[in-house]
XYZ file of C-alpha atoms in Angstrom:
787
model
C 0.000 0.000 0.000
C 1.336 3.429 -0.934
C 2.320 5.745 1.885
C -0.266 8.340 0.874
C -2.988 5.697 0.970
C -1.928 4.685 4.466
C -2.030 8.305 5.533
C -5.442 8.701 3.933
C -6.906 5.740 5.833
C -5.324 6.879 9.103
C -6.676 10.406 8.725
C -10.110 9.125 7.712
C -10.221 7.042 10.872
C -9.205 10.077 12.908
C -12.032 12.075 11.258
C -14.469 9.170 11.311
C -17.277 11.111 12.987
C -17.210 13.914 10.443
C -16.779 11.532 7.515
C -19.699 9.420 8.712
C -21.836 12.558 8.824
C -20.883 13.350 5.213
C -21.602 9.732 4.251
C -25.026 9.927 5.892
C -25.969 13.092 3.971
C -24.831 11.598 0.656
C -26.662 8.392 1.561
C -29.943 10.241 2.117
C -29.669 12.205 -1.122
C -28.827 9.134 -3.174
C -31.528 7.031 -1.470
C -34.178 9.631 -2.341
C -32.898 9.962 -5.914
C -32.615 6.230 -6.572
C -35.956 5.345 -4.975
C -37.935 8.117 -6.682
C -36.364 7.643 -10.127
C -36.911 3.893 -10.018
C -40.482 4.242 -8.768
C -41.206 6.778 -11.514
C -39.699 4.463 -14.133
C -41.573 1.466 -12.698
C -44.890 3.325 -12.944
C -44.127 4.475 -16.494
C -43.089 1.000 -17.646
C -46.021 -0.710 -15.914
C -48.479 1.779 -17.388
C -47.001 1.528 -20.891
C -46.928 -2.276 -20.792
C -50.473 -2.456 -19.400
C -51.821 -0.039 -22.009
C -50.082 -1.918 -24.812
C -51.012 -5.470 -23.786
C -54.653 -4.656 -23.095
C -55.101 -2.157 -25.926
C -55.973 1.013 -24.058
C -57.783 3.439 -26.365
C -56.575 6.848 -27.514
C -60.003 8.478 -27.790
C -63.282 8.048 -25.917
C -66.844 9.130 -26.535
C -70.179 8.661 -24.771
C -73.597 9.317 -26.256
C -77.247 8.725 -25.417
C -77.929 6.027 -27.978
C -76.407 5.495 -31.412
C -77.101 2.796 -34.033
C -74.435 0.153 -34.536
C -74.198 0.800 -38.302
C -72.293 4.015 -37.539
C -69.306 1.834 -36.689
C -68.446 1.575 -40.394
C -68.705 5.320 -40.875
C -66.377 5.973 -37.943
C -63.863 3.419 -39.271
C -63.588 5.424 -42.499
C -62.620 8.663 -40.721
C -58.989 9.442 -41.723
C -56.645 8.668 -38.837
C -58.854 6.090 -37.089
C -57.101 2.729 -36.663
C -59.415 0.671 -34.442
C -62.969 1.244 -33.217
C -64.833 -0.545 -30.452
C -68.413 0.087 -29.365
C -70.071 -1.099 -26.180
C -72.874 -0.466 -23.709
C -72.141 1.150 -20.365
C -74.441 2.038 -17.470
C -74.399 2.543 -13.705
C -76.685 0.483 -11.463
C -77.398 0.027 -7.759
C -75.951 -3.102 -6.148
C -76.950 -5.032 -3.048
C -73.673 -6.436 -1.691
C -73.872 -9.254 0.884
C -72.678 -7.947 4.252
C -72.944 -4.270 3.245
C -75.829 -2.231 4.666
C -75.462 0.681 2.260
C -76.265 0.367 -1.433
C -73.224 0.121 -3.684
C -72.825 1.253 -7.279
C -71.681 -0.898 -10.181
C -70.374 0.502 -13.445
C -71.584 -2.116 -15.944
C -69.472 -2.515 -19.086
C -70.414 -4.837 -21.936
C -68.122 -7.519 -23.347
C -68.281 -8.801 -26.928
C -70.043 -12.107 -27.512
C -66.880 -13.755 -28.748
C -63.244 -13.140 -27.913
C -61.660 -10.307 -26.005
C -62.639 -6.650 -26.442
C -60.855 -5.003 -29.360
C -59.912 -2.132 -27.042
C -59.731 -1.669 -23.277
C -59.230 -5.382 -22.624
C -59.839 -7.118 -19.313
C -57.115 -8.906 -17.356
C -58.562 -11.928 -15.551
C -56.784 -12.178 -12.200
C -58.928 -15.081 -11.019
C -61.722 -17.177 -12.491
C -62.840 -16.789 -16.118
C -64.672 -14.557 -18.576
C -68.508 -14.685 -18.649
C -70.208 -17.242 -20.866
C -72.306 -15.308 -23.437
C -75.005 -17.950 -23.166
C -75.392 -17.189 -19.457
C -76.566 -13.574 -19.086
C -76.279 -13.617 -15.287
C -72.486 -14.110 -15.285
C -70.178 -11.161 -14.592
C -66.528 -10.358 -13.977
C -66.018 -7.907 -11.100
C -63.104 -5.546 -10.560
C -60.444 -6.745 -8.137
C -60.554 -3.735 -5.723
C -64.319 -4.161 -5.231
C -63.961 -7.920 -4.698
C -61.147 -7.442 -2.192
C -62.879 -4.660 -0.242
C -66.078 -6.705 0.099
C -64.346 -10.067 0.591
C -66.132 -11.626 -2.357
C -65.033 -14.729 -4.258
C -65.861 -16.141 -7.688
C -69.058 -18.130 -7.268
C -70.717 -15.514 -5.022
C -73.972 -13.928 -6.111
C -74.902 -10.267 -6.022
C -78.162 -8.393 -6.630
C -78.554 -5.387 -8.946
C -81.355 -3.189 -10.280
C -80.979 -2.800 -14.070
C -83.472 -0.582 -15.876
C -85.934 -0.905 -13.010
C -85.748 -4.711 -12.864
C -84.142 -6.714 -10.068
C -81.538 -9.236 -11.218
C -79.186 -11.600 -9.441
C -75.740 -11.870 -10.980
C -73.191 -14.663 -10.639
C -69.560 -13.643 -10.175
C -67.332 -15.881 -12.317
C -64.116 -13.853 -12.469
C -61.984 -11.121 -10.958
C -60.771 -8.556 -13.461
C -58.784 -5.401 -14.064
C -58.662 -3.011 -16.999
C -56.253 -0.220 -18.050
C -59.321 2.009 -18.230
C -59.718 1.823 -14.444
C -56.205 1.927 -13.004
C -57.634 4.568 -10.684
C -61.113 3.196 -9.961
C -63.401 5.964 -8.817
C -67.114 6.601 -9.125
C -68.144 9.207 -11.721
C -68.471 12.555 -9.971
C -66.076 11.598 -7.173
C -62.336 12.140 -6.769
C -61.480 9.577 -4.120
C -61.910 5.809 -4.464
C -64.432 3.965 -2.327
C -63.753 0.375 -3.304
C -66.309 -0.961 -0.838
C -69.198 0.828 -2.512
C -68.115 1.238 -6.122
C -66.826 -1.320 -8.603
C -66.664 -2.125 -12.297
C -68.655 -5.117 -13.583
C -68.150 -6.695 -17.015
C -70.973 -8.757 -18.524
C -71.925 -10.015 -21.970
C -73.221 -7.459 -24.441
C -76.265 -9.565 -25.222
C -77.299 -9.482 -21.565
C -76.909 -5.685 -21.347
C -78.675 -5.137 -24.677
C -81.629 -7.136 -23.394
C -81.704 -5.467 -19.981
C -81.426 -1.904 -21.344
C -83.375 -2.364 -24.592
C -80.262 -1.419 -26.553
C -80.348 -4.063 -29.280
C -78.379 -2.888 -32.303
C -77.216 0.251 -30.497
C -74.414 1.492 -28.255
C -73.740 4.409 -25.912
C -69.950 4.237 -25.516
C -67.119 4.167 -28.046
C -63.344 3.810 -27.849
C -60.842 4.369 -30.668
C -57.145 4.163 -31.393
C -55.410 6.482 -33.851
C -53.113 5.668 -36.734
C -49.540 6.879 -36.509
C -49.335 10.577 -37.316
C -53.093 11.135 -37.136
C -54.442 14.435 -35.843
C -56.343 13.878 -32.603
C -58.112 17.226 -32.855
C -59.337 16.502 -36.380
C -60.645 13.041 -35.480
C -62.445 14.493 -32.448
C -64.010 17.167 -34.677
C -65.254 14.522 -37.103
C -66.647 12.354 -34.292
C -68.496 15.281 -32.755
C -70.022 16.094 -36.141
C -71.170 12.498 -36.740
C -72.641 11.933 -33.272
C -74.102 15.362 -32.542
C -77.637 14.104 -33.242
C -77.210 11.062 -30.986
C -76.692 12.873 -27.702
C -72.902 12.828 -27.850
C -71.172 14.471 -24.909
C -68.137 15.144 -27.083
C -65.123 12.963 -27.824
C -61.962 13.384 -25.775
C -58.443 12.019 -25.576
C -56.460 10.213 -22.906
C -55.490 13.505 -21.286
C -59.163 13.911 -20.263
C -59.691 10.286 -19.207
C -59.946 10.343 -15.417
C -57.866 7.281 -14.594
C -55.019 8.227 -16.936
C -55.008 11.801 -15.655
C -54.499 10.631 -12.078
C -51.628 8.280 -12.897
C -50.028 10.872 -15.219
C -50.189 13.474 -12.444
C -48.577 11.031 -10.007
C -45.684 10.424 -12.403
C -45.284 14.179 -12.893
C -45.161 14.748 -9.137
C -42.425 12.128 -8.754
C -40.391 13.968 -11.382
C -40.617 17.153 -9.313
C -39.572 15.373 -6.117
C -36.581 13.824 -7.899
C -35.337 17.321 -8.686
C -35.852 19.086 -5.350
C -34.925 16.721 -2.512
C -31.641 15.191 -3.795
C -30.459 18.687 -4.756
C -30.802 19.859 -1.155
C -28.933 16.873 0.289
C -26.089 17.013 -2.230
C -25.738 20.780 -1.752
C -25.277 20.192 1.976
C -22.745 17.435 1.213
C -20.746 19.893 -0.908
C -20.707 22.388 1.947
C -19.701 19.814 4.566
C -16.864 18.464 2.463
C -15.672 21.968 1.720
C -15.398 23.072 5.341
C -13.978 19.725 6.554
C -11.270 19.528 3.884
C -10.302 23.180 4.055
C -9.799 22.726 7.788
C -7.822 19.544 7.111
C -5.454 21.317 4.698
C -5.005 24.130 7.216
C -4.032 21.755 10.052
C -1.773 19.602 7.849
C 0.294 22.372 6.290
C 3.534 20.956 7.666
C 2.692 17.423 6.509
C 1.908 18.696 2.996
C 5.240 20.548 2.961
C 7.131 17.419 4.005
C 5.376 15.334 1.346
C 6.282 17.851 -1.356
C 9.859 18.018 -0.093
C 10.058 14.214 -0.318
C 9.197 14.382 -4.015
C 5.435 13.923 -4.169
C 3.979 15.875 -7.089
C 1.145 18.375 -6.981
C -1.051 15.788 -8.713
C -0.327 13.285 -5.928
C -1.179 15.826 -3.246
C -4.343 16.963 -5.046
C -5.588 13.399 -5.524
C -4.783 12.659 -1.882
C -7.021 15.518 -0.761
C -9.745 14.448 -3.191
C -9.570 10.990 -1.606
C -10.986 12.441 1.612
C -14.107 13.396 -0.348
C -14.353 10.328 -2.546
C -14.110 7.680 0.181
C -17.172 8.813 2.211
C -18.972 9.548 -1.044
C -18.355 6.037 -2.351
C -19.636 4.634 0.938
C -22.693 6.901 0.746
C -23.378 5.855 -2.854
C -23.136 2.126 -2.085
C -25.311 2.220 1.019
C -27.610 4.908 -0.433
C -28.235 2.907 -3.590
C -29.123 -0.163 -1.536
C -31.336 1.946 0.743
C -32.934 3.569 -2.309
C -33.752 0.172 -3.790
C -35.425 -0.838 -0.526
C -37.285 2.464 -0.189
C -38.444 2.111 -3.783
C -40.157 -1.187 -3.003
C -41.772 0.455 0.040
C -43.074 3.422 -1.979
C -44.272 1.159 -4.768
C -46.332 -0.817 -2.274
C -48.181 2.401 -1.434
C -48.984 2.861 -5.115
C -50.205 -0.733 -5.347
C -52.806 0.102 -2.705
C -54.175 3.017 -4.766
C -53.586 2.125 -8.415
C -54.773 -1.136 -9.930
C -52.189 -2.879 -12.112
C -52.077 -6.605 -12.901
C -48.421 -6.505 -11.894
C -46.754 -3.353 -10.611
C -43.167 -4.572 -10.458
C -40.261 -2.613 -9.062
C -37.703 -2.037 -11.808
C -34.193 -1.159 -10.669
C -32.504 0.744 -13.478
C -28.721 0.624 -13.618
C -28.906 3.996 -15.404
C -30.406 5.552 -12.278
C -27.632 4.089 -10.130
C -25.007 5.451 -12.548
C -26.690 8.847 -12.502
C -26.569 8.754 -8.704
C -22.837 7.951 -8.851
C -22.191 10.858 -11.215
C -24.235 13.267 -9.106
C -22.558 12.270 -5.852
C -19.052 12.293 -7.318
C -19.768 15.675 -8.850
C -20.843 16.923 -5.417
C -17.731 15.382 -3.794
C -15.353 16.975 -6.284
C -17.146 20.330 -6.018
C -16.786 20.201 -2.235
C -13.119 19.146 -2.287
C -11.869 21.202 -5.222
C -11.064 24.375 -3.295
C -9.259 22.447 -0.561
C -7.259 20.494 -3.173
C -6.351 23.726 -4.933
C -5.094 25.204 -1.664
C -2.977 22.120 -0.960
C -1.456 22.126 -4.445
C -0.739 25.860 -4.304
C 1.202 25.665 -1.000
C 4.990 26.094 -1.577
C 6.972 23.695 0.694
C 9.008 26.456 2.342
C 5.932 28.516 3.199
C 3.964 25.472 4.336
C 6.710 24.587 6.862
C 6.033 27.819 8.704
C 2.907 28.206 10.867
C 0.004 29.887 9.131
C 0.070 33.652 9.469
C -2.478 34.778 12.026
C -5.310 36.806 10.539
C -5.696 40.476 11.334
C -8.820 41.133 13.357
C -10.604 44.347 14.261
C -12.514 45.040 17.465
C -15.984 43.561 17.364
C -19.384 44.706 18.557
C -18.918 43.439 22.111
C -15.276 44.503 22.420
C -16.215 48.047 23.401
C -15.467 48.346 27.157
C -18.797 50.019 27.821
C -20.659 47.138 26.198
C -18.363 44.296 27.226
C -19.145 44.764 30.934
C -22.746 43.812 30.316
C -21.963 40.415 28.765
C -20.183 37.343 30.043
C -16.783 36.329 28.719
C -18.039 33.124 26.994
C -20.685 35.102 25.111
C -18.141 37.712 23.966
C -15.853 34.950 22.707
C -18.719 33.335 20.785
C -19.826 36.595 19.147
C -16.224 37.548 18.303
C -15.634 34.247 16.531
C -18.841 34.589 14.498
C -17.886 38.152 13.517
C -14.482 36.965 12.298
C -16.006 34.286 10.019
C -19.244 35.834 8.750
C -19.362 33.915 5.461
C -18.842 30.571 7.149
C -21.476 31.447 9.761
C -23.991 32.436 7.081
C -23.438 29.187 5.179
C -23.788 27.141 8.354
C -27.082 28.837 9.153
C -28.304 28.288 5.593
C -27.439 24.580 5.588
C -29.154 23.987 8.941
C -32.117 25.996 7.664
C -32.446 23.661 4.676
C -33.064 20.717 6.980
C -35.670 22.808 8.787
C -37.215 23.651 5.404
C -37.572 19.947 4.539
C -39.481 19.442 7.786
C -41.778 22.367 6.989
C -42.433 21.153 3.432
C -43.093 17.604 4.614
C -45.622 18.764 7.162
C -47.103 21.263 4.698
C -48.052 18.449 2.300
C -49.789 16.664 5.173
C -51.635 19.828 6.270
C -52.646 20.647 2.672
C -54.281 17.251 2.236
C -55.986 17.637 5.605
C -57.373 21.009 4.498
C -58.660 19.442 1.275
C -60.465 16.837 3.362
C -61.908 19.456 5.729
C -63.198 21.644 2.895
C -64.562 18.789 0.783
C -66.149 16.686 3.532
C -66.858 19.370 6.098
C -67.672 22.711 4.506
C -68.811 21.897 0.977
C -70.879 18.795 1.666
C -73.237 18.450 4.619
C -75.441 15.681 3.232
C -75.401 12.011 4.232
C -76.066 10.470 0.830
C -76.206 11.537 -2.813
C -78.685 9.665 -5.012
C -77.740 9.799 -8.709
C -80.520 9.237 -11.260
C -80.145 7.070 -14.349
C -81.917 9.647 -16.487
C -82.958 13.227 -15.915
C -85.995 13.281 -13.633
C -88.882 15.801 -13.702
C -89.080 18.473 -10.973
C -91.979 16.581 -9.388
C -89.410 14.065 -8.135
C -88.690 16.502 -5.320
C -91.963 15.578 -3.652
C -91.334 11.819 -3.726
C -87.946 12.047 -2.001
C -89.038 14.687 0.485
C -91.972 12.461 1.499
C -89.784 9.420 2.228
C -89.802 8.417 5.912
C -86.434 9.230 7.411
C -85.492 12.069 5.039
C -84.809 15.141 7.188
C -83.748 17.455 4.382
C -83.439 17.147 0.615
C -81.848 19.236 -2.099
C -81.475 18.640 -5.816
C -79.152 19.668 -8.567
C -79.029 19.471 -12.330
C -75.955 18.726 -14.440
C -75.810 19.406 -18.168
C -72.855 18.591 -20.454
C -71.908 21.691 -22.437
C -69.096 23.177 -24.455
C -67.876 26.531 -23.153
C -66.229 28.797 -25.701
C -64.556 32.170 -25.386
C -62.559 33.438 -28.315
C -60.322 30.618 -29.517
C -60.563 28.811 -26.151
C -63.002 25.902 -25.901
C -63.703 23.448 -23.091
C -66.036 20.483 -22.688
C -67.547 20.960 -19.242
C -70.493 20.101 -17.019
C -72.791 22.934 -15.930
C -74.130 22.376 -12.435
C -77.353 24.059 -11.410
C -77.878 24.375 -7.643
C -81.013 25.136 -5.668
C -79.114 26.949 -2.903
C -75.624 27.231 -1.423
C -76.406 27.634 2.257
C -77.865 24.197 2.948
C -76.576 20.670 2.320
C -74.384 21.731 -0.590
C -72.254 24.809 -0.201
C -69.534 26.566 -2.158
C -66.239 26.940 -0.286
C -62.931 28.205 -1.667
C -59.384 27.089 -0.834
C -59.406 29.305 2.273
C -62.579 27.559 3.466
C -64.629 30.711 2.917
C -68.241 30.234 1.881
C -69.466 31.915 -1.282
C -72.980 32.487 -2.605
C -74.215 31.921 -6.125
C -74.785 35.062 -8.191
C -78.364 35.893 -9.129
C -77.518 35.711 -12.830
C -74.595 34.352 -14.781
C -71.889 31.736 -14.291
C -69.653 31.144 -11.325
C -66.479 29.439 -12.610
C -63.664 27.871 -10.683
C -60.487 29.942 -11.005
C -58.618 27.257 -12.938
C -61.446 26.851 -15.457
C -61.634 30.628 -15.902
C -57.877 30.719 -16.560
C -58.138 27.903 -19.124
C -60.863 29.795 -20.952
C -59.095 33.129 -20.525
C -62.160 34.797 -19.006
C -62.897 36.965 -16.018
C -65.957 38.498 -14.363
C -67.936 40.486 -16.921
C -66.872 38.437 -19.963
C -69.549 36.639 -21.976
C -69.087 32.921 -22.664
C -70.800 30.964 -25.429
C -72.495 27.894 -23.929
C -73.416 25.044 -26.304
C -75.623 22.355 -24.772
C -74.579 18.864 -25.912
C -77.926 17.155 -25.221
C -81.561 17.821 -25.931
C -82.161 20.662 -28.359
C -78.407 21.460 -28.320
C -79.076 25.139 -27.802
C -76.266 27.682 -27.945
C -76.613 30.698 -25.649
C -74.444 33.556 -24.410
C -73.971 33.710 -20.641
C -71.973 36.303 -18.675
C -69.353 35.275 -16.151
C -70.517 36.677 -12.816
C -67.521 35.615 -10.739
C -64.901 33.004 -9.915
C -64.210 30.737 -6.950
C -60.888 29.112 -6.089
C -62.019 25.554 -5.394
C -59.581 22.772 -4.561
C -60.982 19.883 -6.595
C -61.742 19.655 -10.279
C -63.127 22.186 -12.726
C -66.671 23.410 -12.159
C -69.167 25.861 -13.579
C -72.116 26.789 -11.353
C -75.319 28.734 -11.742
C -78.767 28.713 -10.200
C -80.910 25.751 -11.236
C -83.716 28.061 -12.400
C -81.222 29.858 -14.633
C -79.954 26.534 -16.024
C -83.515 25.416 -16.776
C -84.149 28.686 -18.606
C -80.963 28.435 -20.657
C -81.669 24.782 -21.547
C -85.101 25.811 -22.777
C -87.040 22.993 -21.165
C -89.360 22.541 -18.226
C -86.543 21.647 -15.897
C -84.891 18.396 -14.919
C -83.020 16.898 -11.999
C -79.818 14.807 -12.112
C -79.413 13.863 -8.454
C -80.711 14.388 -4.934
C -78.641 15.069 -1.826
C -80.290 13.930 1.388
C -79.920 14.344 5.114
C -81.407 11.250 6.702
C -82.448 10.181 10.188
C -79.811 7.921 11.720
C -82.456 5.712 13.301
C -84.023 5.035 9.886
C -80.774 4.767 7.961
C -80.870 0.985 7.455
C -84.427 1.095 6.124
C -83.532 3.965 3.799
C -80.565 2.046 2.421
C -82.735 -0.975 1.707
C -85.214 1.228 -0.114
C -82.486 2.793 -2.270
C -81.285 -0.685 -3.266
C -84.725 -1.426 -4.753
C -85.578 2.008 -6.184
C -85.893 2.077 -10.000
C -84.162 4.873 -11.852
C -81.283 5.139 -9.377
C -77.903 4.782 -11.088
C -75.918 4.918 -7.883
C -75.429 6.415 -4.471
C -72.496 8.084 -2.760
C -72.132 8.010 1.029
C -70.251 11.031 2.329
C -69.016 9.335 5.514
C -67.820 6.286 3.563
C -65.926 8.426 1.073
C -64.266 10.378 3.875
C -63.259 7.190 5.667
C -61.779 5.742 2.478
C -59.932 8.974 1.777
C -58.543 9.209 5.322
C -57.322 5.610 5.226
C -55.619 6.098 1.874
C -53.968 9.368 2.875
C -52.961 8.167 6.346
C -51.130 5.191 4.898
C -49.190 7.132 2.269
C -48.639 10.358 4.203
C -47.493 8.707 7.427
C -44.895 6.653 5.581
C -43.492 9.508 3.488
C -43.555 11.914 6.453
C -41.592 9.472 8.618
C -38.962 8.873 5.931
C -38.442 12.533 5.051
C -38.414 13.553 8.727
C -35.714 10.968 9.382
C -33.661 12.279 6.458
C -34.090 15.879 7.652
C -32.851 14.819 11.097
C -29.779 13.248 9.502
C -29.162 16.459 7.585
C -29.485 18.649 10.680
C -27.343 16.333 12.799
C -24.602 16.206 10.150
C -24.482 19.991 9.952
C -24.450 20.619 13.698
C -22.059 17.783 14.525
C -19.574 18.760 11.830
C -19.784 22.394 12.813
C -19.123 21.603 16.488
C -16.277 19.159 15.696
C -14.544 21.588 13.347
C -14.871 24.396 15.878
C -13.403 22.081 18.516
C -10.435 21.103 16.315
C -9.774 24.742 15.371
C -9.975 26.086 18.918
C -8.919 23.152 21.038
C -5.722 24.875 22.227
C -7.665 28.042 22.985
C -10.316 26.175 24.962
C -7.706 24.128 26.826
C -5.827 27.301 27.734
C -9.020 28.796 29.123
C -9.501 25.662 31.237
C -6.002 26.038 32.632
C -6.705 29.699 33.350
C -9.635 28.723 35.545
C -12.727 28.407 33.412
C -15.024 25.531 34.287
C -15.967 22.712 31.942
C -19.453 24.177 31.750
C -18.128 27.543 30.573
C -15.895 25.855 27.994
C -18.885 23.837 26.766
C -20.918 27.037 26.490
C -18.203 28.604 24.299
C -17.971 25.561 22.046
C -21.663 24.663 21.771
C -23.019 28.181 22.160
C -21.867 29.048 18.652
C -23.774 26.086 17.216
C -26.779 27.004 19.348
C -26.761 30.527 17.878
C -26.535 29.056 14.384
C -29.470 26.762 15.173
C -31.573 29.611 16.606
C -30.780 31.820 13.612
C -31.565 28.948 11.236
C -35.068 28.434 12.618
C -36.723 31.561 11.137
C -34.620 31.227 7.975
C -35.702 27.590 7.679
C -39.314 28.605 8.166
C -39.020 31.159 5.341
C -37.256 28.728 2.994
C -39.806 26.053 3.868
C -42.683 28.422 3.109
C -41.051 29.380 -0.188
C -40.501 25.739 -1.161
C -44.080 24.937 -0.169
C -45.388 27.715 -2.411
C -43.306 26.386 -5.311
C -44.413 22.842 -4.528
C -48.082 23.842 -4.408
C -47.799 25.439 -7.822
C -45.875 22.513 -9.301
C -48.162 19.810 -7.917
C -51.460 21.497 -8.717
C -53.327 20.384 -11.825
C -56.795 20.470 -13.323
C -57.814 17.633 -11.015
C -56.832 19.321 -7.760
C -55.054 22.349 -6.318
C -52.822 22.240 -3.260
C -54.021 24.889 -0.770
C -51.428 27.113 0.870
C -51.871 26.449 4.564
C -49.296 26.686 7.339
C -50.554 25.579 10.719
C -48.841 26.288 14.071
C -48.407 22.519 14.434
C -46.218 22.544 11.315
C -43.735 25.029 12.746
C -43.884 23.554 16.245
C -43.141 20.126 14.783
C -40.134 21.419 12.836
C -38.917 23.390 15.868
C -39.248 20.392 18.207
C -37.363 18.106 15.815
C -34.568 20.652 15.365
C -34.179 21.275 19.096
C -34.070 17.535 19.767
C -31.345 17.058 17.146
C -29.398 19.994 18.598
C -29.560 18.535 22.114
C -28.408 15.106 20.937
C -25.539 16.693 18.984
C -24.553 18.787 21.986
C -24.450 15.742 24.267
C -22.215 13.810 21.850
C -19.753 16.663 21.272
C -19.900 17.742 24.925
C -18.827 14.255 26.004
C -15.720 14.563 23.831
C -14.956 17.959 25.350
C -15.354 16.486 28.839
C -12.659 13.871 28.147
C -10.192 16.369 26.610
C -6.527 15.694 27.476
C -5.243 19.166 28.379
C -1.565 18.161 28.626
C -1.513 16.517 25.198
C -3.309 19.414 23.596
C -1.086 22.106 25.095
C 2.183 20.462 24.089
C 4.014 22.674 21.618
C 4.759 21.236 18.225
C 7.937 23.252 17.638
């Protein structure tokens, strides 16, 4: 072994505490990078493979009822590669062991073979026999949540007629990776599922022989999606088409695409913070090392070692802990990746969501970490190479200092000697102090951002399930019901309060901006359904005109006072001009509201109802649920309490895991900064502190001088960390927000108290470790002169 290598290993052992801290920071950064990049790649590969193998469509279209002979006409549209028609409807389900009514999304299967598009993966059992109309395949999440098995029977109401279905298989489809009830944003697998049954059975049950109400298409290579959509809308306008749309508007794909986008953002932010801290730690450790080993560097140069040898030797101090951090961090990242992927398995439904470890990601982690190591060590290596042997043999020239703030005799009397020493040292190294504060503040910022994400989701839950919705159950009608329906629901025993709303599919147009949207007409906004913005402030509907969510208004490029062209996509397909009366910053989805009377007037009909929201008597709840299960014309029901419970369980599982991991990493970051800072201060001032002990200062006073500086850095870093954390949270909220949801900006006292408590705990632990070393200091060995 070369002499320089021996020296390197000996010095690394001597600096093992500081090197381990650097290794831990690199480890955390690499673990986050490797886990997130591999999870992102795994989701992308799994989605792409799933879409390809089961022929996920490029375009989708729903209509009221269209004749099957239009299939040939659609096939001849330039750019269309494959077309598949089917029948789709929502029905009420009576699930064994479930008091509440559930909702099934029935999807037809061709009489022979697999569907041409949007195929079904059979996880267990088999496909339905076309000769047996009662047989169905049920989605895996619904089966699992209700503990059903192939062979079980289930009751449904289809087109007003009670039927008992036989479950013969458990299935999944790329169309329902994120399985959620229409009109909802959060999955409730216990009360909503997808059922596949033979087309002949659905045609008979719904009187849809020779017709369809749902179409899926794939496009030829190079085809224009916009042009094909325009042609489809023209062909199906007379058949109650709601307008064709692409994958970017398909709910399931939008959720998984947003998740992949969010992972890409996290890959950029978190590893950057950790590697930046690693650069800083290596820089201050190695610069101190070169300063204390001036004589050794001079001797090595005098013995014939070249500048390249000396420079590489110094770089070795950075590369060794970095290599260790990369090896352990890559392994930890692989393990964390499997943990994160398990969380996604609980939310997204893939036949096989396998963790793919990419060697490219590991190599990228190596390059990033080595780049950080070299950046941190470069200045120290340059200093070592630039030292002439003759100059290096002499002690380093003492710096020239000026009197500080507390050195004025009038002021000095008011402060203790340890405090004056601490302040004087900070004044003499302002740049180093500022960097130390910034690096500690970054760990505080990670804690704030981590807790912010948790608080933002909690606020979304509070607004959605507390302020906006006060009902117990929403009853969705199969078809638009006449206004007289209000009397039948209000007269039901057990109904304490009832409200109704109307939804109409429309196309909103302003200038060259166009958007397919649902208009929602409300009876009132101070009862069971209310309008609440991201700040949880209630807002009333205007007397006339539209109330648009802020995001929808931005997409259309409109503001209050502008006039929007509204084209109804059903019925008489009227086109009317409606002014925009105001906007509301809602957290979920895109919405356009107006009063139900105004919607009825614009639609030009006698009025219609799409759903009822009910407040029901708890004592009569079971009887009400049984009645809903048997009520004709009900497409489905949504239970507010059940949706909230499902949402809370899903969020608790994912948020608790990610919060724990990121909090642990932030603690490592803070500990590495404080420990290294205290150890370097100790090595720089050990003779000074030992001299003060000999002169009569107590161990407590010496500890105050050593640790007081780090305490001041920590105290100063707290407000800075809060500000950086708030800034990062604002950037994160903007980056993570999409058309589906917006992250509210909310910073609770618990957030800052949590970050403060974690930081203080880390500071105390660091102080105890470094203070123990100070307690065992050998004064005689330290004070020996080296001349």
